[in-house]
Amino acid sequence: MRRKLVVGNWKMNGTRTENASLLSEVLRACEAVTALPADIAVCAPAPYLAQCQQLLAASPVAWGAQDVSAHASGAYTGEVSAAMLSDFACRYVIVGHSERRAYHGESNELVAQKVQHALGAGLTPIVCVGETLAQFEAGQAQAVIGAQLEVVLQAALEAGRRLGGLAALVLAYEPVWAIGTGKTATPQIAQDVHAFLRGKLAERDTLAADKVQILYGGSVKPDNARELFAMPDIDGALVGGAALKAADFMAIVGAAG
Ligand code: PEP
């Protein structure tokens, strides 16, 4: 039985003061229950990772970054390496988010390189895949997502079993048309894609396919989380907007119970 995982993607939001108040509310809510129904993490902007480490170190809430460089080190102004993220004890890093793919031209191959660096530094990459509205309407969702995933699976296998192979990944299905739009994929649409992704994992490694958490992302809110989480292949959520309000974020976590 896979444990659910709920990850907040803060995107480019927050200040030191706002983060402190958001995290203290999240921690208070965690302390109020005897057992959390899901693993929890927040993916913060890079300048706030030290703050996350300081505030969350002794807590059940893990933290991570929203992107990582495809290079190990060197003359790459503005980039943040996987080793640097490890220095701040990040557990997770989001890789291949649709906003990175769309606004920064990230190709499937670049995403795969990032996954290799993340794995090499002991981070768990949360690999995002998803189709645009036009691709969805043209019935191309599985072809697009399959191509996005294929390169990453190859890279993870090349990174080697020593680094956990496919089992070291978390996947996130994020239909681009559902991100920040208020439109959610129906639980059945999401389940079908999640089952497709798990099938692709199983073609390579059945044990890993059973273990890998596949998150859904795209306008997840307290009022739709429970029906999404009820689907057999939806193992949690990658949450954008609703992760900026502690009450909403923790209500989504609660829906995993
Ligand atoms: C996201 O940014 O990964 C996301 C799913 O955003 P939202 O929940 O706001 O749609």
mmCIF file of C-alpha atoms and ligand atoms in Angstrom:
data_model
loop_
_atom_site.group_PDB
_atom_site.id
_atom_site.type_symbol
_atom_site.label_atom_id
_atom_site.label_comp_id
_atom_site.label_asym_id
_atom_site.label_seq_id
_atom_site.Cartn_x
_atom_site.Cartn_y
_atom_site.Cartn_z
ATOM 1 C CA MET A 1 0.000 0.000 0.000
ATOM 2 C CA ARG A 2 1.519 3.298 -1.087
ATOM 3 C CA ARG A 3 1.395 6.138 1.422
ATOM 4 C CA LYS A 4 -0.132 9.338 0.109
ATOM 5 C CA LEU A 5 2.107 12.365 -0.429
ATOM 6 C CA VAL A 6 0.902 15.969 -0.546
ATOM 7 C CA VAL A 7 3.414 18.525 -1.826
ATOM 8 C CA GLY A 8 2.904 22.278 -1.872
ATOM 9 C CA ASN A 9 4.433 24.123 -4.805
ATOM 10 C CA TRP A 10 4.724 27.713 -3.603
ATOM 11 C CA LYS A 11 5.916 28.890 -7.036
ATOM 12 C CA MET A 12 7.313 32.459 -6.915
ATOM 13 C CA ASN A 13 5.305 33.500 -3.875
ATOM 14 C CA GLY A 14 6.055 34.341 -0.272
ATOM 15 C CA THR A 15 8.248 36.499 1.908
ATOM 16 C CA ARG A 16 10.234 35.520 5.001
ATOM 17 C CA THR A 17 7.409 36.778 7.174
ATOM 18 C CA GLU A 18 4.612 35.149 5.173
ATOM 19 C CA ASN A 19 6.494 31.843 5.019
ATOM 20 C CA ALA A 20 7.079 31.845 8.775
ATOM 21 C CA SER A 21 3.398 32.360 9.433
ATOM 22 C CA LEU A 22 2.287 29.779 6.823
ATOM 23 C CA LEU A 23 4.688 27.157 8.167
ATOM 24 C CA SER A 24 3.840 27.800 11.796
ATOM 25 C CA GLU A 25 0.155 27.266 10.973
ATOM 26 C CA VAL A 26 0.989 24.068 9.080
ATOM 27 C CA LEU A 27 3.094 22.818 11.992
ATOM 28 C CA ARG A 28 0.359 23.643 14.496
ATOM 29 C CA ALA A 29 -2.102 21.629 12.417
ATOM 30 C CA CYS A 30 0.371 18.721 12.276
ATOM 31 C CA GLU A 31 0.786 18.778 16.042
ATOM 32 C CA ALA A 32 -2.976 18.713 16.536
ATOM 33 C CA VAL A 33 -3.306 15.197 15.094
ATOM 34 C CA THR A 34 -1.837 11.991 16.461
ATOM 35 C CA ALA A 35 -0.942 10.606 13.023
ATOM 36 C CA LEU A 36 -0.771 12.388 9.716
ATOM 37 C CA PRO A 37 -2.687 10.599 6.942
ATOM 38 C CA ALA A 38 -0.060 11.545 4.326
ATOM 39 C CA ASP A 39 3.542 12.563 3.942
ATOM 40 C CA ILE A 40 3.837 16.321 3.511
ATOM 41 C CA ALA A 41 6.370 18.555 1.800
ATOM 42 C CA VAL A 42 6.660 22.144 0.650
ATOM 43 C CA CYS A 43 8.687 23.198 -2.388
ATOM 44 C CA ALA A 44 9.862 26.731 -1.750
ATOM 45 C CA PRO A 45 11.702 29.319 -3.857
ATOM 46 C CA ALA A 46 15.462 28.688 -3.549
ATOM 47 C CA PRO A 47 16.230 31.728 -1.323
ATOM 48 C CA TYR A 48 13.863 30.372 1.326
ATOM 49 C CA LEU A 49 15.260 26.845 1.563
ATOM 50 C CA ALA A 50 17.425 27.804 4.538
ATOM 51 C CA GLN A 51 14.341 29.157 6.266
ATOM 52 C CA CYS A 52 12.482 25.897 5.550
ATOM 53 C CA GLN A 53 15.403 23.893 6.907
ATOM 54 C CA GLN A 54 15.478 25.990 10.063
ATOM 55 C CA LEU A 55 11.719 25.856 10.696
ATOM 56 C CA LEU A 56 10.960 22.317 9.529
ATOM 57 C CA ALA A 57 14.048 20.310 10.519
ATOM 58 C CA ALA A 58 12.483 18.693 13.581
ATOM 59 C CA SER A 59 9.029 18.331 12.038
ATOM 60 C CA PRO A 60 7.143 15.818 9.888
ATOM 61 C CA VAL A 61 7.104 18.315 6.999
ATOM 62 C CA ALA A 62 9.802 17.807 4.369
ATOM 63 C CA TRP A 63 10.956 20.526 2.015
ATOM 64 C CA GLY A 64 12.330 20.824 -1.457
ATOM 65 C CA ALA A 65 13.032 23.059 -4.418
ATOM 66 C CA GLN A 66 11.087 23.865 -7.569
ATOM 67 C CA ASP A 67 13.872 23.323 -10.069
ATOM 68 C CA VAL A 68 17.489 22.197 -10.310
ATOM 69 C CA SER A 69 20.302 22.771 -12.764
ATOM 70 C CA ALA A 70 21.112 20.215 -15.448
ATOM 71 C CA HIS A 71 24.801 20.828 -14.638
ATOM 72 C CA ALA A 72 26.893 19.756 -11.661
ATOM 73 C CA SER A 73 28.746 23.051 -11.101
ATOM 74 C CA GLY A 74 30.589 25.801 -12.939
ATOM 75 C CA ALA A 75 29.865 28.852 -15.067
ATOM 76 C CA TYR A 76 26.065 28.697 -15.095
ATOM 77 C CA THR A 77 25.053 32.062 -13.705
ATOM 78 C CA GLY A 78 21.799 32.006 -11.800
ATOM 79 C CA GLU A 79 21.533 28.242 -11.588
ATOM 80 C CA VAL A 80 21.279 26.125 -8.461
ATOM 81 C CA SER A 81 22.865 22.679 -8.451
ATOM 82 C CA ALA A 82 21.501 19.485 -6.957
ATOM 83 C CA ALA A 83 24.424 19.406 -4.499
ATOM 84 C CA MET A 84 23.451 22.885 -3.282
ATOM 85 C CA LEU A 85 19.899 21.690 -2.661
ATOM 86 C CA SER A 86 21.279 18.759 -0.693
ATOM 87 C CA ASP A 87 23.315 21.227 1.360
ATOM 88 C CA PHE A 88 19.995 22.599 2.610
ATOM 89 C CA ALA A 89 18.732 19.086 3.333
ATOM 90 C CA CYS A 90 16.073 19.197 0.630
ATOM 91 C CA ARG A 91 14.352 15.860 0.172
ATOM 92 C CA TYR A 92 12.485 16.726 -3.027
ATOM 93 C CA VAL A 93 12.917 18.769 -6.160
ATOM 94 C CA ILE A 94 10.211 19.438 -8.741
ATOM 95 C CA VAL A 95 11.526 18.776 -12.238
ATOM 96 C CA GLY A 96 9.866 19.537 -15.560
ATOM 97 C CA HIS A 97 6.988 21.616 -14.221
ATOM 98 C CA SER A 98 4.876 22.827 -17.153
ATOM 99 C CA GLU A 99 5.763 26.448 -16.332
ATOM 100 C CA ARG A 100 9.451 25.576 -16.734
ATOM 101 C CA ARG A 101 8.724 23.719 -19.958
ATOM 102 C CA ALA A 102 6.567 26.553 -21.363
ATOM 103 C CA TYR A 103 8.399 29.707 -20.189
ATOM 104 C CA HIS A 104 11.960 28.402 -20.122
ATOM 105 C CA GLY A 105 11.843 26.064 -23.100
ATOM 106 C CA GLU A 106 12.780 22.974 -21.123
ATOM 107 C CA SER A 107 12.855 19.927 -23.373
ATOM 108 C CA ASN A 108 12.231 16.350 -22.317
ATOM 109 C CA GLU A 109 15.976 15.735 -22.638
ATOM 110 C CA LEU A 110 16.870 18.645 -20.350
ATOM 111 C CA VAL A 111 14.328 17.444 -17.807
ATOM 112 C CA ALA A 112 15.938 14.001 -17.941
ATOM 113 C CA GLN A 113 19.398 15.495 -17.276
ATOM 114 C CA LYS A 114 17.985 17.325 -14.265
ATOM 115 C CA VAL A 115 16.508 14.074 -12.985
ATOM 116 C CA GLN A 116 19.925 12.415 -13.219
ATOM 117 C CA HIS A 117 21.586 15.219 -11.248
ATOM 118 C CA ALA A 118 18.842 15.151 -8.627
ATOM 119 C CA LEU A 119 19.178 11.394 -8.168
ATOM 120 C CA GLY A 120 22.952 11.679 -8.029
ATOM 121 C CA ALA A 121 22.663 14.128 -5.139
ATOM 122 C CA GLY A 122 20.259 11.897 -3.233
ATOM 123 C CA LEU A 123 17.201 14.048 -3.929
ATOM 124 C CA THR A 124 13.809 12.671 -4.894
ATOM 125 C CA PRO A 125 12.766 14.266 -8.176
ATOM 126 C CA ILE A 126 9.063 14.972 -8.536
ATOM 127 C CA VAL A 127 8.831 14.640 -12.301
ATOM 128 C CA CYS A 128 5.931 16.553 -13.841
ATOM 129 C CA VAL A 129 4.272 15.438 -17.052
ATOM 130 C CA GLY A 130 1.125 16.722 -18.677
ATOM 131 C CA GLU A 131 -0.552 17.737 -21.893
ATOM 132 C CA THR A 132 -1.895 21.092 -23.076
ATOM 133 C CA LEU A 133 -5.578 21.705 -23.716
ATOM 134 C CA ALA A 134 -5.063 21.431 -27.492
ATOM 135 C CA GLN A 135 -3.268 18.114 -27.060
ATOM 136 C CA PHE A 136 -5.980 16.875 -24.682
ATOM 137 C CA GLU A 137 -8.724 17.828 -27.131
ATOM 138 C CA ALA A 138 -6.867 16.191 -29.999
ATOM 139 C CA GLY A 139 -6.704 12.920 -28.045
ATOM 140 C CA GLN A 140 -2.911 13.158 -27.805
ATOM 141 C CA ALA A 141 -2.571 13.137 -24.031
ATOM 142 C CA GLN A 142 -1.066 9.676 -23.700
ATOM 143 C CA ALA A 143 1.308 10.153 -26.633
ATOM 144 C CA VAL A 144 2.611 13.441 -25.198
ATOM 145 C CA ILE A 145 2.904 12.168 -21.644
ATOM 146 C CA GLY A 146 4.410 8.882 -22.783
ATOM 147 C CA ALA A 147 7.143 10.771 -24.673
ATOM 148 C CA GLN A 148 7.810 13.046 -21.681
ATOM 149 C CA LEU A 149 8.110 10.040 -19.399
ATOM 150 C CA GLU A 150 10.159 7.799 -21.679
ATOM 151 C CA VAL A 151 13.294 9.967 -21.617
ATOM 152 C CA VAL A 152 13.098 10.367 -17.861
ATOM 153 C CA LEU A 153 12.756 6.626 -17.254
ATOM 154 C CA GLN A 154 15.764 5.991 -19.449
ATOM 155 C CA ALA A 155 17.755 8.616 -17.511
ATOM 156 C CA ALA A 156 16.728 7.192 -14.142
ATOM 157 C CA LEU A 157 17.753 3.716 -15.246
ATOM 158 C CA GLU A 158 21.079 5.050 -16.510
ATOM 159 C CA ALA A 159 21.581 6.814 -13.169
ATOM 160 C CA GLY A 160 21.658 3.276 -11.907
ATOM 161 C CA ARG A 161 20.075 0.980 -9.390
ATOM 162 C CA ARG A 162 22.643 2.212 -6.851
ATOM 163 C CA LEU A 163 20.611 5.428 -6.812
ATOM 164 C CA GLY A 164 17.303 3.637 -6.483
ATOM 165 C CA GLY A 165 16.482 3.389 -10.194
ATOM 166 C CA LEU A 166 12.859 4.022 -11.081
ATOM 167 C CA ALA A 167 11.738 3.485 -7.494
ATOM 168 C CA ALA A 168 13.558 6.690 -6.498
ATOM 169 C CA LEU A 169 11.158 8.814 -8.564
ATOM 170 C CA VAL A 170 7.905 10.535 -7.729
ATOM 171 C CA LEU A 171 5.736 11.346 -10.753
ATOM 172 C CA ALA A 172 3.159 14.099 -11.027
ATOM 173 C CA TYR A 173 0.469 14.200 -13.683
ATOM 174 C CA GLU A 174 -0.366 17.847 -14.208
ATOM 175 C CA PRO A 175 -2.628 18.548 -17.182
ATOM 176 C CA VAL A 176 -1.544 22.026 -18.264
ATOM 177 C CA TRP A 177 -5.164 23.030 -18.793
ATOM 178 C CA ALA A 178 -5.901 22.393 -15.116
ATOM 179 C CA ILE A 179 -3.016 24.307 -13.530
ATOM 180 C CA GLY A 180 -4.130 27.497 -11.827
ATOM 181 C CA THR A 181 -7.282 27.557 -13.976
ATOM 182 C CA GLY A 182 -9.795 26.226 -11.464
ATOM 183 C CA LYS A 183 -10.511 23.355 -13.916
ATOM 184 C CA THR A 184 -9.651 19.934 -12.528
ATOM 185 C CA ALA A 185 -9.385 16.737 -14.501
ATOM 186 C CA THR A 186 -12.216 14.476 -13.389
ATOM 187 C CA PRO A 187 -11.022 11.753 -11.036
ATOM 188 C CA GLN A 188 -11.594 9.222 -13.825
ATOM 189 C CA ILE A 189 -9.562 11.183 -16.409
ATOM 190 C CA ALA A 190 -6.745 11.514 -13.889
ATOM 191 C CA GLN A 191 -6.981 7.856 -12.852
ATOM 192 C CA ASP A 192 -6.738 6.719 -16.487
ATOM 193 C CA VAL A 193 -3.541 8.729 -17.000
ATOM 194 C CA HIS A 194 -2.086 7.578 -13.678
ATOM 195 C CA ALA A 195 -2.784 3.946 -14.616
ATOM 196 C CA PHE A 196 -1.114 4.588 -17.979
ATOM 197 C CA LEU A 197 1.965 6.028 -16.210
ATOM 198 C CA ARG A 198 2.130 3.101 -13.810
ATOM 199 C CA GLY A 199 1.871 0.741 -16.763
ATOM 200 C CA LYS A 200 4.856 2.455 -18.386
ATOM 201 C CA LEU A 201 6.842 2.027 -15.154
ATOM 202 C CA ALA A 202 5.794 -1.626 -14.963
ATOM 203 C CA GLU A 203 7.096 -2.297 -18.491
ATOM 204 C CA ARG A 204 10.559 -1.577 -17.042
ATOM 205 C CA ASP A 205 10.303 -2.552 -13.397
ATOM 206 C CA THR A 206 7.196 -4.031 -11.783
ATOM 207 C CA LEU A 207 8.433 -3.595 -8.217
ATOM 208 C CA ALA A 208 9.177 0.078 -8.819
ATOM 209 C CA ALA A 209 5.806 0.547 -10.525
ATOM 210 C CA ASP A 210 4.111 -0.646 -7.377
ATOM 211 C CA LYS A 211 6.170 1.647 -5.175
ATOM 212 C CA VAL A 212 6.320 4.951 -7.081
ATOM 213 C CA GLN A 213 3.925 7.635 -5.842
ATOM 214 C CA ILE A 214 2.065 9.275 -8.718
ATOM 215 C CA LEU A 215 0.630 12.643 -7.698
ATOM 216 C CA TYR A 216 -2.118 14.573 -9.412
ATOM 217 C CA GLY A 217 -1.725 18.332 -9.825
ATOM 218 C CA GLY A 218 -4.072 20.921 -11.268
ATOM 219 C CA SER A 219 -6.424 23.037 -9.149
ATOM 220 C CA VAL A 220 -6.524 20.551 -6.277
ATOM 221 C CA LYS A 221 -8.606 22.092 -3.494
ATOM 222 C CA PRO A 222 -10.089 20.874 -0.208
ATOM 223 C CA ASP A 223 -13.403 20.184 -1.938
ATOM 224 C CA ASN A 224 -12.080 17.950 -4.738
ATOM 225 C CA ALA A 225 -9.119 16.239 -3.059
ATOM 226 C CA ARG A 226 -11.020 13.374 -1.451
ATOM 227 C CA GLU A 227 -12.560 12.073 -4.691
ATOM 228 C CA LEU A 228 -9.211 12.302 -6.462
ATOM 229 C CA PHE A 229 -7.450 10.468 -3.613
ATOM 230 C CA ALA A 230 -10.070 7.717 -3.740
ATOM 231 C CA MET A 231 -8.717 6.593 -7.125
ATOM 232 C CA PRO A 232 -6.410 3.572 -6.897
ATOM 233 C CA ASP A 233 -3.480 5.099 -8.777
ATOM 234 C CA ILE A 234 -3.659 8.644 -7.372
ATOM 235 C CA ASP A 235 -1.160 8.691 -4.531
ATOM 236 C CA GLY A 236 -1.459 12.312 -3.492
ATOM 237 C CA ALA A 237 -1.271 15.786 -4.929
ATOM 238 C CA LEU A 238 1.060 18.499 -6.100
ATOM 239 C CA VAL A 239 -0.742 21.618 -4.935
ATOM 240 C CA GLY A 240 -0.108 25.151 -6.198
ATOM 241 C CA GLY A 241 -2.508 27.919 -5.195
ATOM 242 C CA ALA A 242 -4.138 26.066 -2.310
ATOM 243 C CA ALA A 243 -0.735 25.411 -0.723
ATOM 244 C CA LEU A 244 -0.403 29.103 0.108
ATOM 245 C CA LYS A 245 -3.204 28.891 2.673
ATOM 246 C CA ALA A 246 -2.368 26.626 5.596
ATOM 247 C CA ALA A 247 -6.005 25.735 6.249
ATOM 248 C CA ASP A 248 -6.593 24.676 2.627
ATOM 249 C CA PHE A 249 -3.305 22.822 2.391
ATOM 250 C CA MET A 250 -3.947 20.901 5.597
ATOM 251 C CA ALA A 251 -7.531 20.163 4.545
ATOM 252 C CA ILE A 252 -6.100 18.550 1.389
ATOM 253 C CA VAL A 253 -3.718 16.541 3.574
ATOM 254 C CA GLY A 254 -6.698 15.564 5.733
ATOM 255 C CA ALA A 255 -8.561 14.314 2.659
ATOM 256 C CA ALA A 256 -5.938 11.572 2.361
ATOM 257 C CA GLY A 257 -7.202 10.002 5.580
HETATM 258 C C1 PEP B 1 1.144 23.488 -9.735
HETATM 259 O O1 PEP B 1 1.675 24.562 -9.797
HETATM 260 O O2 PEP B 1 1.854 22.482 -9.749
HETATM 261 C C2 PEP B 1 -0.312 23.419 -9.594
HETATM 262 C C3 PEP B 1 -0.887 22.253 -9.686
HETATM 263 O O3 PEP B 1 -0.988 24.599 -9.404
HETATM 264 P P1 PEP B 1 -2.537 24.786 -8.982
HETATM 265 O O4 PEP B 1 -2.797 23.829 -7.839
HETATM 266 O O5 PEP B 1 -2.642 26.214 -8.559
HETATM 267 O O6 PEP B 1 -3.357 24.452 -10.173
#
